[in-house]
Amino acid sequence: MKNILASLLFGLFLTGCKKDVPAEQDSIVTDSIAGTDAEAEPDLKVEDSNAAEFAGGTVTALLDGFKKSTHKPDTLLKPPAVINTQKQKLVFKNINPYAQKGYHDEDEMFYTNLGYSKKIDKHLLFVEYYEGDSYFLIDHATAKTDTINGMPNFSPDAGKMISYYISPYNERKYLLSAEVTVFDLAKNGTVRLHSDTYDYIPCEIRWKGNNTILIKALEGDDYDKMQSDTISKNNYNYLYKKIILK
């Protein structure tokens, strides 16, 4: 899975290139999310939905303070991303193998600070690797970092969030698959409530209250075709699913 590969690449980078990484960054960027396996999710359900239910869902805005990434790597040196938490100052240095000597393409790493949200008291950091990317949620009080596999989509009360990554390496039914993860932003730390690989790709996400996630999706092959289709995008057979968190 992409976030695991990204974490491995990051770990190798820290081992081999510590001369370029501040000590505080070296000890902080770890996945602190508590998880549960399938047997610990008896009340979580993934069910079919429909267009009418999806239409009645809530489109949640990006939390105040956060922004979407617009950074595109280039051949220029990009300044480090600096995040000031109550515990310590975190400095994330970029690696551009096209502008810095001694690095290879697979060492490439670019960080973009996507802001701070007072509502959840966390910073959001986007990191681009040579192949793939990840997002870091950094707690402002403790500096603990949670690694998530895609841009977070928060429930209306910001108590839960969902993220997903579209994987081109599906070995199941379709060419593409989606790695979907749901989290609870608990007071004692982020908890992974649900993680699974879906053969359908989310196109849009809405919420029905704070415990039901509505997903408008396409099968993997249809989603792949839609990326180059500029004429008949509305003719696809959308699927409607919902994740019930109770």
XYZ file of C-alpha atoms in Angstrom:
246
model
C 0.000 0.000 0.000
C 1.174 3.482 -0.846
C 1.322 4.921 2.649
C 3.372 1.920 3.843
C 5.817 2.279 0.925
C 6.037 5.996 1.564
C 6.807 5.392 5.242
C 9.513 2.881 4.302
C 11.095 5.346 1.884
C 10.993 8.008 4.552
C 12.608 5.678 7.069
C 15.416 4.819 4.638
C 15.946 8.502 3.988
C 16.294 9.250 7.695
C 18.808 6.424 8.124
C 21.019 7.402 5.204
C 20.757 11.189 5.180
C 20.574 12.345 8.785
C 23.135 15.027 8.088
C 20.397 16.933 6.233
C 17.524 16.405 8.686
C 17.101 18.329 11.935
C 17.157 16.160 15.051
C 13.649 17.180 16.066
C 12.246 16.065 12.715
C 14.068 12.725 12.907
C 12.333 11.749 16.136
C 8.825 13.089 15.442
C 7.629 11.852 12.059
C 6.199 8.487 13.020
C 2.731 7.023 12.571
C 1.050 7.313 15.975
C -2.419 6.186 14.871
C -3.995 3.476 16.980
C -5.702 0.880 14.810
C -8.253 -1.903 14.955
C -8.565 -5.070 12.926
C -11.733 -6.354 11.261
C -12.785 -8.332 14.332
C -12.799 -5.133 16.393
C -15.279 -3.436 14.055
C -18.550 -5.311 14.749
C -20.709 -2.173 14.538
C -19.165 -0.758 11.361
C -21.079 -1.536 8.180
C -20.480 -0.893 4.485
C -23.786 -0.993 2.643
C -25.356 -0.030 -0.663
C -26.921 3.410 -0.924
C -28.671 5.286 -3.732
C -28.592 8.572 -5.622
C -31.403 10.101 -3.559
C -29.705 9.401 -0.235
C -26.427 10.742 -1.580
C -28.107 13.906 -2.851
C -29.423 14.547 0.666
C -25.976 14.275 2.215
C -23.818 17.131 3.475
C -20.810 18.379 1.539
C -18.292 19.355 4.208
C -15.929 22.231 3.526
C -12.215 22.008 4.167
C -11.573 22.970 7.784
C -10.751 26.629 8.413
C -7.006 27.118 8.298
C -6.331 24.258 5.890
C -5.716 24.637 2.173
C -5.284 22.251 -0.719
C -1.841 21.656 -2.125
C -0.945 23.565 -5.278
C 2.787 22.838 -5.210
C 4.406 21.278 -8.250
C 8.023 20.102 -7.891
C 10.498 21.887 -10.130
C 14.228 22.246 -10.482
C 14.498 25.097 -7.971
C 15.406 24.635 -4.344
C 12.297 24.903 -2.178
C 12.684 26.256 1.379
C 11.999 23.838 4.259
C 8.496 23.538 5.671
C 8.513 24.851 9.237
C 5.772 23.971 11.728
C 5.770 25.482 15.197
C 3.986 23.334 17.780
C 3.702 24.019 21.485
C 6.208 21.262 22.182
C 8.844 22.052 19.557
C 9.676 23.555 16.207
C 9.582 21.030 13.369
C 11.666 21.588 10.238
C 11.084 19.419 7.147
C 13.841 19.773 4.553
C 13.147 19.013 0.900
C 15.315 16.853 -1.321
C 15.522 17.835 -4.976
C 17.936 15.458 -6.758
C 17.909 17.733 -9.835
C 19.287 20.663 -7.863
C 21.189 18.976 -5.019
C 24.230 16.776 -5.507
C 24.522 13.325 -3.997
C 20.882 12.265 -4.367
C 19.042 9.970 -6.757
C 15.543 10.262 -8.225
C 14.111 7.932 -5.581
C 15.364 10.290 -2.835
C 13.056 13.080 -4.016
C 10.924 14.584 -1.234
C 8.949 17.839 -1.197
C 6.988 19.182 1.773
C 4.143 21.711 1.634
C 2.616 23.210 4.769
C -1.167 23.185 4.271
C -1.928 25.186 7.391
C -3.288 24.866 10.924
C -6.889 24.242 11.978
C -7.862 25.540 15.388
C -10.982 23.366 15.352
C -8.975 20.146 15.666
C -5.744 21.777 16.921
C -3.654 20.139 14.202
C -1.339 21.112 11.363
C -1.621 19.529 7.903
C 1.507 18.758 5.892
C 1.668 17.343 2.364
C 4.730 15.342 1.308
C 5.481 14.266 -2.262
C 7.808 11.352 -2.916
C 9.367 10.124 -6.145
C 6.401 7.788 -6.583
C 3.425 8.762 -4.445
C 2.567 11.137 -1.646
C 1.209 11.269 1.902
C -0.354 13.707 4.331
C 0.787 14.324 7.914
C -1.597 15.508 10.637
C 0.574 17.018 13.360
C -0.891 17.655 16.790
C -0.199 21.225 17.889
C 0.108 20.385 21.596
C 2.145 17.169 21.448
C 3.813 17.316 17.986
C 2.720 13.711 17.381
C 2.289 12.947 13.706
C -0.376 10.786 12.045
C 0.320 9.660 8.479
C -2.750 9.402 6.247
C -2.970 8.186 2.670
C -4.927 11.054 1.104
C -6.445 14.481 1.610
C -8.710 14.213 4.696
C -12.461 14.746 4.408
C -13.932 15.628 7.823
C -17.360 14.945 9.305
C -19.566 18.005 10.011
C -18.421 18.093 13.657
C -14.780 17.369 12.641
C -14.763 14.374 14.982
C -14.128 11.831 12.214
C -12.454 11.845 8.823
C -12.030 9.677 5.752
C -9.160 9.563 3.291
C -8.387 7.380 0.314
C -5.654 6.662 -2.193
C -6.222 5.418 -5.755
C -3.839 2.524 -6.324
C -2.755 1.508 -9.845
C -1.575 -1.879 -8.547
C -4.876 -3.653 -7.966
C -4.445 -7.400 -8.250
C -8.125 -8.132 -7.916
C -11.036 -7.335 -10.233
C -10.079 -4.041 -11.864
C -6.986 -2.146 -12.946
C -7.508 0.488 -10.241
C -8.575 0.173 -6.636
C -9.046 2.550 -3.703
C -7.397 2.206 -0.316
C -10.013 3.749 1.989
C -9.379 4.593 5.641
C -11.700 6.102 8.268
C -10.442 7.744 11.460
C -11.816 8.971 14.767
C -10.104 12.091 16.094
C -10.299 11.034 19.726
C -9.065 13.182 22.597
C -6.293 10.709 23.391
C -5.111 10.394 19.779
C -6.257 9.480 16.286
C -7.873 6.039 16.005
C -8.161 4.077 12.768
C -11.740 2.788 12.645
C -11.777 1.173 9.219
C -9.283 0.376 6.479
C -9.972 -1.657 3.360
C -9.313 -1.872 -0.370
C -12.337 -1.218 -2.603
C -12.737 -2.202 -6.246
C -14.689 1.019 -6.806
C -13.165 4.484 -6.743
C -14.794 7.321 -4.748
C -15.662 10.285 -6.977
C -17.397 12.343 -4.308
C -17.921 12.021 -0.555
C -20.751 13.410 1.577
C -21.851 12.910 5.174
C -25.214 11.959 6.668
C -24.771 13.256 10.185
C -21.430 12.526 11.808
C -21.493 8.730 11.671
C -22.496 7.868 8.105
C -20.263 8.461 5.096
C -21.944 8.542 1.679
C -19.800 7.641 -1.335
C -20.501 8.216 -5.025
C -18.147 5.922 -6.927
C -17.220 4.260 -10.184
C -15.874 0.794 -10.810
C -12.111 0.833 -11.259
C -12.115 0.414 -15.043
C -14.823 3.036 -15.574
C -12.935 5.511 -13.399
C -9.802 4.915 -15.452
C -11.705 5.557 -18.696
C -13.321 8.698 -17.309
C -9.944 10.377 -16.788
C -9.495 10.790 -20.548
C -13.189 11.187 -21.427
C -14.099 14.818 -22.107
C -17.478 14.147 -23.753
C -19.567 11.471 -22.007
C -18.653 11.806 -18.333
C -22.311 11.906 -17.267
C -23.097 8.578 -18.948
C -21.254 6.381 -16.487
C -23.032 4.008 -14.158
C -22.272 5.410 -10.709
C -22.361 3.241 -7.608
C -23.591 4.510 -4.259
C -22.213 3.149 -1.002
C -22.291 4.169 2.634
C -20.073 3.484 5.624
C -22.017 3.442 8.880
C -19.951 4.171 11.987
C -21.771 3.247 15.194
